[in-house]
C-alpha cells in the first residue's frame, strides 16, 4: 500500500496514532519520519515477523541515536561548566600575581609558558626577583613557603598538595590563606 507522504500524514491511521501516543513524544517524533511511518503501516497491514522486526530495528536505531545525542549534549554542557569553574578558580587563585601590570610589585612569577620543573627550583625565594617580596617571603615559615610554591609555581590544587603532604585539604587551604595574608600585610604595611 503506497500512499503519498502528505496523504499519509493526514490519514486516519496517523491521526489515531497521534491521539493514542500523545503522551509519548519520542514515538511521535519517530513516526514523523516518512520511512518509519511506512514501516509501521506495512506492519499494521501485514503483521508478519519480518515487518515487526523492521519497525523494531528502525526504532532501536532511532532511539540509540537520540540517546547518544542527548548524552553528548549533556557531556559537552557539564564539561564546559567544569572548564569554566576551573578557569575561574585559577584566575581567582592567581590574583596576587598579575602578569601584565607594569606597576606590579610582583614581576617575578612566570606565566604558564615559562613553566618550571619542580627539580629546577630549590626554594620559593630563589625564583623571586622583587626585593620587597623576597624579604617578605623570608619571614614565612618553611611550610607556608612550600605550600605557596606548590600552589602558585607548580599550579597544584590544595587537594594535590594535601595528598602529597599527608594532611587535609582544609589545612593546606588555611596555610595558603595565612601565608598570603602575611605577604599582603608585609607588602602593604611596609614591614619588609
Backbone as JSON Lines, residues from 0, in Angstrom:
{"i":0,"aa":"X","n":[0.84,-1.19,0.0],"ca":[0.0,0.0,0.0],"c":[0.88,1.24,0.0]}
{"i":1,"aa":"X","n":[0.93,1.93,-1.12],"ca":[1.73,3.14,-1.27],"c":[0.82,4.36,-1.22]}
{"i":2,"aa":"X","n":[1.02,5.21,-0.24],"ca":[0.29,6.46,-0.13],"c":[1.28,7.61,-0.29]}
{"i":3,"aa":"X","n":[0.81,8.72,-0.82],"ca":[1.66,9.91,-0.87],"c":[1.93,10.35,0.56]}
{"i":4,"aa":"X","n":[3.13,10.91,0.81],"ca":[3.51,11.27,2.19],"c":[2.52,12.26,2.8]}
{"i":5,"aa":"X","n":[2.09,13.25,2.07],"ca":[1.12,14.23,2.58],"c":[-0.19,13.56,2.97]}
{"i":6,"aa":"X","n":[-0.67,12.65,2.12],"ca":[-1.91,11.92,2.41],"c":[-1.72,11.02,3.62]}
{"i":7,"aa":"X","n":[-0.53,10.45,3.74],"ca":[-0.24,9.56,4.87],"c":[-0.27,10.35,6.18]}
{"i":8,"aa":"X","n":[0.32,11.53,6.2],"ca":[0.35,12.34,7.42],"c":[-1.04,12.81,7.82]}
{"i":9,"aa":"X","n":[-1.95,12.94,6.85],"ca":[-3.32,13.36,7.15],"c":[-4.27,12.17,7.25]}
{"i":10,"aa":"X","n":[-3.72,10.98,7.14],"ca":[-4.57,9.79,7.13],"c":[-5.17,9.5,8.49]}
{"i":11,"aa":"X","n":[-6.2,8.69,8.45],"ca":[-6.91,8.28,9.65],"c":[-5.98,7.52,10.59]}
{"i":12,"aa":"X","n":[-5.09,6.69,10.03],"ca":[-4.16,5.89,10.84],"c":[-3.24,6.8,11.64]}
{"i":13,"aa":"X","n":[-2.66,7.8,10.97],"ca":[-1.71,8.7,11.65],"c":[-2.42,9.49,12.74]}
{"i":14,"aa":"X","n":[-3.6,10.01,12.44],"ca":[-4.34,10.8,13.44],"c":[-4.72,9.95,14.64]}
{"i":15,"aa":"X","n":[-5.08,8.69,14.4],"ca":[-5.41,7.79,15.51],"c":[-4.14,7.52,16.35]}
{"i":16,"aa":"X","n":[-3.02,7.28,15.68],"ca":[-1.75,7.06,16.39],"c":[-1.37,8.31,17.2]}
{"i":17,"aa":"X","n":[-1.57,9.46,16.61],"ca":[-1.23,10.72,17.27],"c":[-2.03,10.88,18.56]}
{"i":18,"aa":"X","n":[-3.32,10.54,18.52],"ca":[-4.16,10.63,19.73],"c":[-3.71,9.6,20.77]}
{"i":19,"aa":"X","n":[-3.45,8.38,20.33],"ca":[-3.07,7.31,21.26],"c":[-1.68,7.53,21.86]}
{"i":20,"aa":"X","n":[-0.8,8.2,21.13],"ca":[0.57,8.39,21.58],"c":[0.85,9.82,22.04]}
{"i":21,"aa":"X","n":[-0.18,10.56,22.38],"ca":[0.0,11.97,22.74],"c":[0.94,12.16,23.93]}
{"i":22,"aa":"X","n":[1.04,11.15,24.8],"ca":[1.95,11.26,25.94],"c":[3.28,10.54,25.67]}
{"i":23,"aa":"X","n":[3.55,10.19,24.42],"ca":[4.8,9.52,24.03],"c":[5.5,10.35,22.94]}
{"i":24,"aa":"X","n":[6.13,11.47,23.31],"ca":[6.72,12.35,22.29],"c":[7.83,11.69,21.47]}
{"i":25,"aa":"X","n":[8.55,10.75,22.06],"ca":[9.63,10.09,21.31],"c":[9.04,9.26,20.16]}
{"i":26,"aa":"X","n":[7.95,8.55,20.45],"ca":[7.31,7.76,19.39],"c":[6.7,8.65,18.31]}
{"i":27,"aa":"X","n":[6.12,9.78,18.74],"ca":[5.56,10.7,17.74],"c":[6.65,11.25,16.83]}
{"i":28,"aa":"X","n":[7.79,11.62,17.4],"ca":[8.91,12.11,16.59],"c":[9.42,11.01,15.66]}
{"i":29,"aa":"X","n":[9.48,9.8,16.17],"ca":[9.91,8.66,15.36],"c":[9.0,8.5,14.15]}
{"i":30,"aa":"X","n":[7.69,8.64,14.36],"ca":[6.72,8.43,13.28],"c":[6.61,9.61,12.32]}
{"i":31,"aa":"X","n":[7.21,10.74,12.64],"ca":[7.19,11.87,11.7],"c":[8.09,11.6,10.49]}
{"i":32,"aa":"X","n":[9.01,10.67,10.65],"ca":[9.89,10.29,9.54],"c":[9.09,9.4,8.58]}
{"i":33,"aa":"X","n":[9.13,9.73,7.31],"ca":[8.35,9.02,6.3],"c":[8.68,7.53,6.26]}
{"i":34,"aa":"X","n":[9.93,7.18,6.34],"ca":[10.34,5.77,6.27],"c":[9.82,5.0,7.47]}
{"i":35,"aa":"X","n":[9.92,5.6,8.64],"ca":[9.44,4.93,9.85],"c":[7.93,4.71,9.81]}
{"i":36,"aa":"X","n":[7.2,5.71,9.34],"ca":[5.74,5.6,9.27],"c":[5.35,4.51,8.27]}
{"i":37,"aa":"X","n":[6.05,4.46,7.16],"ca":[5.75,3.43,6.16],"c":[6.03,2.03,6.72]}
{"i":38,"aa":"X","n":[7.11,1.88,7.49],"ca":[7.41,0.59,8.11],"c":[6.28,0.17,9.06]}
{"i":39,"aa":"X","n":[5.78,1.12,9.84],"ca":[4.7,0.83,10.78],"c":[3.41,0.46,10.03]}
{"i":40,"aa":"X","n":[3.08,1.22,9.01],"ca":[1.86,0.94,8.24],"c":[1.97,-0.42,7.55]}
{"i":41,"aa":"X","n":[3.14,-0.74,7.03],"ca":[3.34,-2.07,6.44],"c":[3.08,-3.15,7.46]}
{"i":42,"aa":"X","n":[3.57,-2.94,8.68],"ca":[3.35,-3.93,9.74],"c":[1.86,-4.01,10.11]}
{"i":43,"aa":"X","n":[1.18,-2.87,10.18],"ca":[-0.24,-2.88,10.55],"c":[-1.09,-3.59,9.48]}
{"i":44,"aa":"X","n":[-0.71,-3.44,8.21],"ca":[-1.45,-4.1,7.13],"c":[-1.06,-5.57,6.99]}
{"i":45,"aa":"X","n":[0.2,-5.87,7.21],"ca":[0.69,-7.25,7.14],"c":[1.52,-7.51,8.39]}
{"i":46,"aa":"X","n":[0.9,-7.99,9.48],"ca":[1.63,-8.2,10.74],"c":[2.51,-9.45,10.73]}
{"i":47,"aa":"X","n":[3.54,-9.42,9.87],"ca":[4.47,-10.54,9.8],"c":[5.65,-10.28,10.72]}
{"i":48,"aa":"X","n":[6.39,-11.35,11.0],"ca":[7.57,-11.24,11.86],"c":[8.61,-10.29,11.24]}
{"i":49,"aa":"X","n":[8.8,-10.38,9.92],"ca":[9.77,-9.54,9.22],"c":[9.4,-8.06,9.33]}
{"i":50,"aa":"X","n":[8.11,-7.74,9.1],"ca":[7.68,-6.34,9.2],"c":[7.83,-5.81,10.63]}
{"i":51,"aa":"X","n":[7.51,-6.66,11.61],"ca":[7.67,-6.26,13.01],"c":[9.14,-5.99,13.33]}
{"i":52,"aa":"X","n":[10.0,-6.89,12.84],"ca":[11.44,-6.75,13.08],"c":[11.97,-5.47,12.43]}
{"i":53,"aa":"X","n":[11.49,-5.13,11.25],"ca":[11.92,-3.9,10.56],"c":[11.56,-2.66,11.37]}
{"i":54,"aa":"X","n":[10.35,-2.63,11.92],"ca":[9.92,-1.48,12.74],"c":[10.75,-1.43,14.01]}
{"i":55,"aa":"X","n":[10.93,-2.58,14.67],"ca":[11.71,-2.62,15.91],"c":[13.15,-2.15,15.7]}
{"i":56,"aa":"X","n":[13.79,-2.63,14.65],"ca":[15.17,-2.25,14.4],"c":[15.3,-0.77,14.05]}
{"i":57,"aa":"X","n":[14.34,-0.25,13.28],"ca":[14.37,1.18,12.94],"c":[14.2,2.02,14.21]}
{"i":58,"aa":"X","n":[13.3,1.58,15.13],"ca":[13.12,2.33,16.37],"c":[14.35,2.23,17.26]}
{"i":59,"aa":"X","n":[14.95,1.05,17.34],"ca":[16.16,0.89,18.16],"c":[17.26,1.81,17.66]}
{"i":60,"aa":"X","n":[17.44,1.86,16.35],"ca":[18.47,2.73,15.77],"c":[18.16,4.2,16.07]}
{"i":61,"aa":"X","n":[16.9,4.59,15.88],"ca":[16.48,5.97,16.15],"c":[16.7,6.32,17.63]}
{"i":62,"aa":"X","n":[16.3,5.43,18.52],"ca":[16.4,5.69,19.96],"c":[17.87,5.75,20.4]}
{"i":63,"aa":"X","n":[18.71,4.88,19.83],"ca":[20.13,4.9,20.15],"c":[20.75,6.23,19.72]}
{"i":64,"aa":"X","n":[20.42,6.7,18.54],"ca":[20.93,8.0,18.06],"c":[20.43,9.13,18.96]}
{"i":65,"aa":"X","n":[19.18,9.05,19.38],"ca":[18.6,10.07,20.25],"c":[19.32,10.09,21.6]}
{"i":66,"aa":"X","n":[19.52,8.91,22.18],"ca":[20.21,8.82,23.48],"c":[21.65,9.29,23.37]}
{"i":67,"aa":"X","n":[22.33,8.91,22.28],"ca":[23.71,9.32,22.08],"c":[23.81,10.84,21.95]}
{"i":68,"aa":"X","n":[22.89,11.42,21.19],"ca":[22.88,12.88,21.03],"c":[22.63,13.56,22.37]}
{"i":69,"aa":"X","n":[21.69,13.04,23.15],"ca":[21.4,13.61,24.47],"c":[22.6,13.47,25.4]}
{"i":70,"aa":"X","n":[23.26,12.32,25.34],"ca":[24.44,12.08,26.17],"c":[25.56,13.05,25.8]}
{"i":71,"aa":"X","n":[25.84,13.18,24.51],"ca":[26.91,14.08,24.07],"c":[26.58,15.53,24.43]}
{"i":72,"aa":"X","n":[25.34,15.92,24.27],"ca":[24.94,17.27,24.63],"c":[25.14,17.52,26.12]}
{"i":73,"aa":"X","n":[24.74,16.57,26.93],"ca":[24.92,16.68,28.38],"c":[26.4,16.7,28.74]}
{"i":74,"aa":"X","n":[27.19,15.85,28.1],"ca":[28.62,15.79,28.36],"c":[29.29,17.12,28.02]}
{"i":75,"aa":"X","n":[28.97,17.67,26.88],"ca":[29.54,18.96,26.47],"c":[29.12,20.05,27.45]}
{"i":76,"aa":"X","n":[27.87,20.04,27.85],"ca":[27.36,21.05,28.78],"c":[28.11,21.01,30.11]}
{"i":77,"aa":"X","n":[28.2,19.83,30.72],"ca":[28.83,19.73,32.03],"c":[30.35,19.89,31.95]}
{"i":78,"aa":"X","n":[30.95,19.47,30.85],"ca":[32.39,19.69,30.67],"c":[32.69,21.17,30.56]}
{"i":79,"aa":"X","n":[31.85,21.9,29.85],"ca":[32.08,23.34,29.73],"c":[31.89,24.04,31.08]}
{"i":80,"aa":"X","n":[30.95,23.57,31.89],"ca":[30.77,24.13,33.23],"c":[32.01,23.86,34.08]}
{"i":81,"aa":"X","n":[32.51,22.61,34.04],"ca":[33.71,22.27,34.8],"c":[34.92,23.08,34.34]}
{"i":82,"aa":"X","n":[35.05,23.25,33.03],"ca":[36.17,24.02,32.49],"c":[36.08,25.47,32.97]}
{"i":83,"aa":"X","n":[34.88,26.03,32.92],"ca":[34.71,27.42,33.35],"c":[35.0,27.57,34.84]}
{"i":84,"aa":"X","n":[34.55,26.61,35.66],"ca":[34.84,26.66,37.09],"c":[36.34,26.61,37.34]}
{"i":85,"aa":"X","n":[37.02,25.72,36.63],"ca":[38.47,25.59,36.8],"c":[39.18,26.86,36.38]}
{"i":86,"aa":"X","n":[38.75,27.44,35.27],"ca":[39.37,28.67,34.77],"c":[39.16,29.82,35.75]}
{"i":87,"aa":"X","n":[37.93,29.94,36.28],"ca":[37.66,30.99,37.27],"c":[38.45,30.77,38.55]}
{"i":88,"aa":"X","n":[38.59,29.51,38.96],"ca":[39.35,29.19,40.16],"c":[40.81,29.57,39.98]}
{"i":89,"aa":"X","n":[41.39,29.24,38.82],"ca":[42.78,29.59,38.55],"c":[42.96,31.11,38.52]}
{"i":90,"aa":"X","n":[42.02,31.79,37.92],"ca":[42.1,33.25,37.85],"c":[42.0,33.84,39.24]}
{"i":91,"aa":"X","n":[41.12,33.3,40.06],"ca":[40.95,33.79,41.42],"c":[42.2,33.52,42.26]}
{"i":92,"aa":"X","n":[42.8,32.35,42.07],"ca":[43.98,31.98,42.85],"c":[45.19,32.81,42.48]}
{"i":93,"aa":"X","n":[45.28,33.27,41.24],"ca":[46.46,34.0,40.82],"c":[46.25,35.5,40.83]}
{"i":94,"aa":"X","n":[45.27,35.97,41.56],"ca":[45.0,37.4,41.61],"c":[46.16,38.17,42.25]}
{"i":95,"aa":"X","n":[46.92,37.51,43.12],"ca":[48.05,38.14,43.77],"c":[49.19,38.38,42.79]}
{"i":96,"aa":"X","n":[49.19,37.63,41.69],"ca":[50.29,37.68,40.74],"c":[49.83,38.15,39.36]}
{"i":97,"aa":"X","n":[49.48,39.42,39.21],"ca":[49.06,39.9,37.89],"c":[50.23,39.87,36.91]}
{"i":98,"aa":"X","n":[49.98,39.38,35.71],"ca":[51.05,39.2,34.74],"c":[51.33,40.45,33.91]}
{"i":99,"aa":"X","n":[50.32,41.24,33.61],"ca":[50.5,42.33,32.65],"c":[50.49,43.72,33.29]}
{"i":100,"aa":"X","n":[50.57,43.81,34.57],"ca":[50.55,45.1,35.25],"c":[51.97,45.63,35.37]}
{"i":101,"aa":"X","n":[52.3,46.74,34.68],"ca":[53.67,47.25,34.73],"c":[54.03,47.82,36.11]}
{"i":102,"aa":"X","n":[53.04,48.19,36.91],"ca":[53.3,48.75,38.24],"c":[53.26,47.7,39.34]}
{"i":103,"aa":"X","n":[53.13,46.45,38.94],"ca":[53.02,45.37,39.91],"c":[54.33,45.16,40.65]}
{"i":104,"aa":"X","n":[54.24,44.97,41.98],"ca":[55.47,44.65,42.72],"c":[55.82,43.17,42.6]}
{"i":105,"aa":"X","n":[55.11,42.45,41.71],"ca":[55.31,41.01,41.58],"c":[55.74,40.6,40.17]}
{"i":106,"aa":"X","n":[56.82,41.12,39.65],"ca":[57.22,40.73,38.3],"c":[58.07,39.46,38.29]}
{"i":107,"aa":"X","n":[57.92,38.64,39.26],"ca":[58.83,37.52,39.49],"c":[58.27,36.18,39.06]}
{"i":108,"aa":"X","n":[56.98,36.02,39.05],"ca":[56.39,34.72,38.72],"c":[56.18,34.66,37.21]}
{"i":109,"aa":"X","n":[56.62,33.58,36.6],"ca":[56.48,33.42,35.17],"c":[55.07,33.02,34.79]}
{"i":110,"aa":"X","n":[54.79,33.12,33.53],"ca":[53.5,32.69,33.03],"c":[53.53,31.17,32.83]}
{"i":111,"aa":"X","n":[52.41,30.62,32.4],"ca":[52.36,29.18,32.15],"c":[53.34,28.78,31.05]}
{"i":112,"aa":"X","n":[53.66,29.72,30.15],"ca":[54.6,29.41,29.08],"c":[56.01,29.2,29.63]}
{"i":113,"aa":"X","n":[56.27,29.77,30.79],"ca":[57.59,29.66,31.41],"c":[57.54,28.65,32.55]}
{"i":114,"aa":"X","n":[56.83,27.57,32.35],"ca":[56.64,26.55,33.37],"c":[57.97,25.97,33.83]}
{"i":115,"aa":"X","n":[58.1,25.77,35.14],"ca":[59.33,25.23,35.7],"c":[59.1,23.83,36.24]}
{"i":116,"aa":"X","n":[60.09,23.02,36.12],"ca":[60.04,21.69,36.71],"c":[60.35,21.82,38.2]}
{"i":117,"aa":"X","n":[59.74,20.96,39.01],"ca":[59.99,21.0,40.45],"c":[61.46,20.78,40.77]}
{"i":118,"aa":"X","n":[62.12,19.95,39.98],"ca":[63.52,19.65,40.26],"c":[64.43,20.85,40.0]}
{"i":119,"aa":"X","n":[63.97,21.83,39.2],"ca":[64.78,23.0,38.88],"c":[64.7,24.08,39.96]}
{"i":120,"aa":"X","n":[63.73,23.99,40.86],"ca":[63.51,25.03,41.86],"c":[63.93,24.48,43.22]}
{"i":121,"aa":"X","n":[64.93,25.12,43.84],"ca":[65.38,24.64,45.15],"c":[64.55,25.25,46.27]}
{"i":122,"aa":"X","n":[64.1,26.49,46.1],"ca":[63.27,27.12,47.13],"c":[62.43,28.22,46.5]}
{"i":123,"aa":"X","n":[61.38,28.6,47.21],"ca":[60.47,29.63,46.7],"c":[61.2,30.96,46.53]}
{"i":124,"aa":"X","n":[62.0,31.33,47.51],"ca":[62.67,32.62,47.44],"c":[63.72,32.67,46.32]}
{"i":125,"aa":"X","n":[64.17,31.52,45.82],"ca":[65.18,31.51,44.76],"c":[64.62,31.95,43.41]}
{"i":126,"aa":"X","n":[63.33,31.96,43.25],"ca":[62.74,32.36,41.97],"c":[62.16,33.77,42.02]}
{"i":127,"aa":"X","n":[62.29,34.44,43.16],"ca":[61.72,35.78,43.32],"c":[62.76,36.83,42.96]}
{"i":128,"aa":"X","n":[62.38,37.77,42.09],"ca":[63.31,38.83,41.72],"c":[62.95,40.17,42.36]}
{"i":129,"aa":"X","n":[61.77,40.27,42.93],"ca":[61.34,41.51,43.59],"c":[61.91,41.52,45.01]}
{"i":130,"aa":"X","n":[62.74,42.53,45.33],"ca":[63.38,42.61,46.64],"c":[62.38,42.7,47.79]}
{"i":131,"aa":"X","n":[61.35,43.56,47.71],"ca":[60.39,43.6,48.83],"c":[59.67,42.26,49.04]}
{"i":132,"aa":"X","n":[59.29,41.63,47.94],"ca":[58.6,40.34,48.07],"c":[59.57,39.28,48.6]}
{"i":133,"aa":"X","n":[60.8,39.32,48.16],"ca":[61.8,38.36,48.64],"c":[61.95,38.48,50.15]}
{"i":134,"aa":"X","n":[62.04,39.7,50.65],"ca":[62.17,39.91,52.1],"c":[60.92,39.42,52.83]}
{"i":135,"aa":"X","n":[59.76,39.66,52.24],"ca":[58.5,39.22,52.86],"c":[58.43,37.7,52.91]}
{"i":136,"aa":"X","n":[58.85,37.04,51.85],"ca":[58.81,35.58,51.81],"c":[59.77,34.98,52.83]}
{"i":137,"aa":"X","n":[60.88,35.62,53.07],"ca":[61.83,35.12,54.07],"c":[61.22,35.07,55.46]}
{"i":138,"aa":"X","n":[60.18,35.87,55.7],"ca":[59.52,35.88,57.01],"c":[58.49,34.76,57.16]}
{"i":139,"aa":"X","n":[58.19,34.06,56.08],"ca":[57.22,32.96,56.14],"c":[57.89,31.7,56.69]}
{"i":140,"aa":"X","n":[57.06,30.8,57.22],"ca":[57.58,29.51,57.68],"c":[57.89,28.64,56.46]}
{"i":141,"aa":"X","n":[58.68,27.6,56.65],"ca":[59.03,26.7,55.55],"c":[57.78,26.04,54.97]}
{"i":142,"aa":"X","n":[56.84,25.67,55.83],"ca":[55.6,25.04,55.36],"c":[54.82,26.01,54.48]}
{"i":143,"aa":"X","n":[54.72,27.26,54.91],"ca":[53.99,28.26,54.12],"c":[54.67,28.48,52.77]}
{"i":144,"aa":"X","n":[55.99,28.54,52.76],"ca":[56.73,28.72,51.5],"c":[56.46,27.55,50.56]}
{"i":145,"aa":"X","n":[56.52,26.33,51.1],"ca":[56.31,25.14,50.27],"c":[54.89,25.1,49.69]}
{"i":146,"aa":"X","n":[53.9,25.47,50.5],"ca":[52.51,25.48,50.02],"c":[52.35,26.52,48.92]}
{"i":147,"aa":"X","n":[52.91,27.72,49.1],"ca":[52.82,28.75,48.06],"c":[53.56,28.33,46.79]}
{"i":148,"aa":"X","n":[54.69,27.71,46.95],"ca":[55.46,27.22,45.8],"c":[54.64,26.21,45.01]}
{"i":149,"aa":"X","n":[54.08,25.22,45.72],"ca":[53.27,24.21,45.05],"c":[52.03,24.8,44.4]}
{"i":150,"aa":"X","n":[51.38,25.73,45.1],"ca":[50.12,26.28,44.59],"c":[50.33,27.23,43.42]}
{"i":151,"aa":"X","n":[51.3,28.12,43.51],"ca":[51.4,29.18,42.51],"c":[52.49,28.98,41.47]}
{"i":152,"aa":"X","n":[53.49,28.23,41.78],"ca":[54.53,27.99,40.79],"c":[54.26,26.69,40.04]}
{"i":153,"aa":"X","n":[53.9,25.64,40.79],"ca":[53.66,24.34,40.15],"c":[52.19,24.1,39.86]}
{"i":154,"aa":"X","n":[51.35,25.11,40.16],"ca":[49.93,25.09,39.79],"c":[49.2,23.86,40.32]}
{"i":155,"aa":"X","n":[49.49,23.46,41.54],"ca":[48.82,22.31,42.15],"c":[47.6,22.79,42.94]}
{"i":156,"aa":"X","n":[46.59,21.96,43.0],"ca":[45.41,22.29,43.79],"c":[45.69,21.99,45.26]}
{"i":157,"aa":"X","n":[44.87,22.54,46.14],"ca":[45.02,22.28,47.57],"c":[44.92,20.78,47.85]}
{"i":158,"aa":"X","n":[44.05,20.1,47.13],"ca":[43.86,18.66,47.33],"c":[45.12,17.89,46.97]}
{"i":159,"aa":"X","n":[45.77,18.26,45.86],"ca":[47.01,17.59,45.46],"c":[48.12,17.83,46.48]}
{"i":160,"aa":"X","n":[48.23,19.07,46.94],"ca":[49.26,19.4,47.93],"c":[49.01,18.62,49.22]}
{"i":161,"aa":"X","n":[47.75,18.59,49.65],"ca":[47.39,17.88,50.88],"c":[47.71,16.39,50.76]}
{"i":162,"aa":"X","n":[47.42,15.81,49.62],"ca":[47.69,14.39,49.41],"c":[49.18,14.1,49.5]}
{"i":163,"aa":"X","n":[50.0,14.98,48.91],"ca":[51.46,14.8,48.94],"c":[52.02,14.97,50.35]}
{"i":164,"aa":"X","n":[51.43,15.85,51.14],"ca":[51.93,16.12,52.49],"c":[51.28,15.23,53.54]}
{"i":165,"aa":"X","n":[50.2,14.55,53.18],"ca":[49.51,13.67,54.12],"c":[48.69,14.42,55.15]}
{"i":166,"aa":"X","n":[48.16,15.58,54.75],"ca":[47.29,16.37,55.63],"c":[45.98,16.63,54.92]}
{"i":167,"aa":"X","n":[45.06,17.3,55.6],"ca":[43.75,17.57,54.99],"c":[43.84,18.76,54.03]}
{"i":168,"aa":"X","n":[42.91,18.79,53.1],"ca":[42.83,19.89,52.14],"c":[42.56,21.19,52.86]}
{"i":169,"aa":"X","n":[41.75,21.14,53.93],"ca":[41.43,22.34,54.7],"c":[42.68,22.92,55.35]}
{"i":170,"aa":"X","n":[43.57,22.05,55.83],"ca":[44.81,22.53,56.44],"c":[45.67,23.27,55.43]}
{"i":171,"aa":"X","n":[45.74,22.74,54.23],"ca":[46.53,23.39,53.17],"c":[45.89,24.73,52.8]}
{"i":172,"aa":"X","n":[44.59,24.75,52.66],"ca":[43.88,25.99,52.32],"c":[44.12,27.05,53.4]}
{"i":173,"aa":"X","n":[44.06,26.63,54.64],"ca":[44.29,27.55,55.75],"c":[45.73,28.07,55.74]}
{"i":174,"aa":"X","n":[46.69,27.2,55.51],"ca":[48.1,27.59,55.45],"c":[48.34,28.57,54.3]}
{"i":175,"aa":"X","n":[47.77,28.26,53.13],"ca":[47.94,29.13,51.97],"c":[47.35,30.51,52.21]}
{"i":176,"aa":"X","n":[46.13,30.53,52.77],"ca":[45.46,31.81,53.06],"c":[46.26,32.61,54.08]}
{"i":177,"aa":"X","n":[46.73,31.94,55.1],"ca":[47.53,32.61,56.14],"c":[48.81,33.2,55.54]}
{"i":178,"aa":"X","n":[49.48,32.43,54.7],"ca":[50.72,32.91,54.08],"c":[50.46,34.11,53.17]}
{"i":179,"aa":"X","n":[49.38,34.06,52.39],"ca":[49.05,35.18,51.51],"c":[48.7,36.43,52.32]}
{"i":180,"aa":"X","n":[47.98,36.23,53.41],"ca":[47.66,37.38,54.27],"c":[48.92,37.98,54.88]}
{"i":181,"aa":"X","n":[49.87,37.13,55.27],"ca":[51.13,37.63,55.81],"c":[51.88,38.45,54.75]}
{"i":182,"aa":"X","n":[51.96,37.9,53.54],"ca":[52.64,38.61,52.45],"c":[51.97,39.95,52.17]}
{"i":183,"aa":"X","n":[50.66,39.92,52.1],"ca":[49.91,41.16,51.84],"c":[50.18,42.18,52.94]}
{"i":184,"aa":"X","n":[50.17,41.73,54.17],"ca":[50.43,42.62,55.31],"c":[51.84,43.17,55.24]}
{"i":185,"aa":"X","n":[52.82,42.31,54.97],"ca":[54.21,42.76,54.9],"c":[54.4,43.79,53.79]}
{"i":186,"aa":"X","n":[53.78,43.54,52.65],"ca":[53.99,44.41,51.49],"c":[53.19,45.72,51.57]}
{"i":187,"aa":"X","n":[51.97,45.65,52.08],"ca":[51.16,46.88,52.13],"c":[51.51,47.77,53.31]}
{"i":188,"aa":"X","n":[51.98,47.18,54.41],"ca":[52.34,47.98,55.58],"c":[53.82,48.34,55.6]}
{"i":189,"aa":"X","n":[54.55,47.91,54.58],"ca":[55.97,48.26,54.51],"c":[56.79,47.64,55.63]}
{"i":190,"aa":"X","n":[56.43,46.46,56.05],"ca":[57.15,45.83,57.16],"c":[58.39,45.1,56.7]}
{"i":191,"aa":"X","n":[58.76,45.22,55.46],"ca":[59.95,44.5,54.96],"c":[61.18,45.35,54.97]}
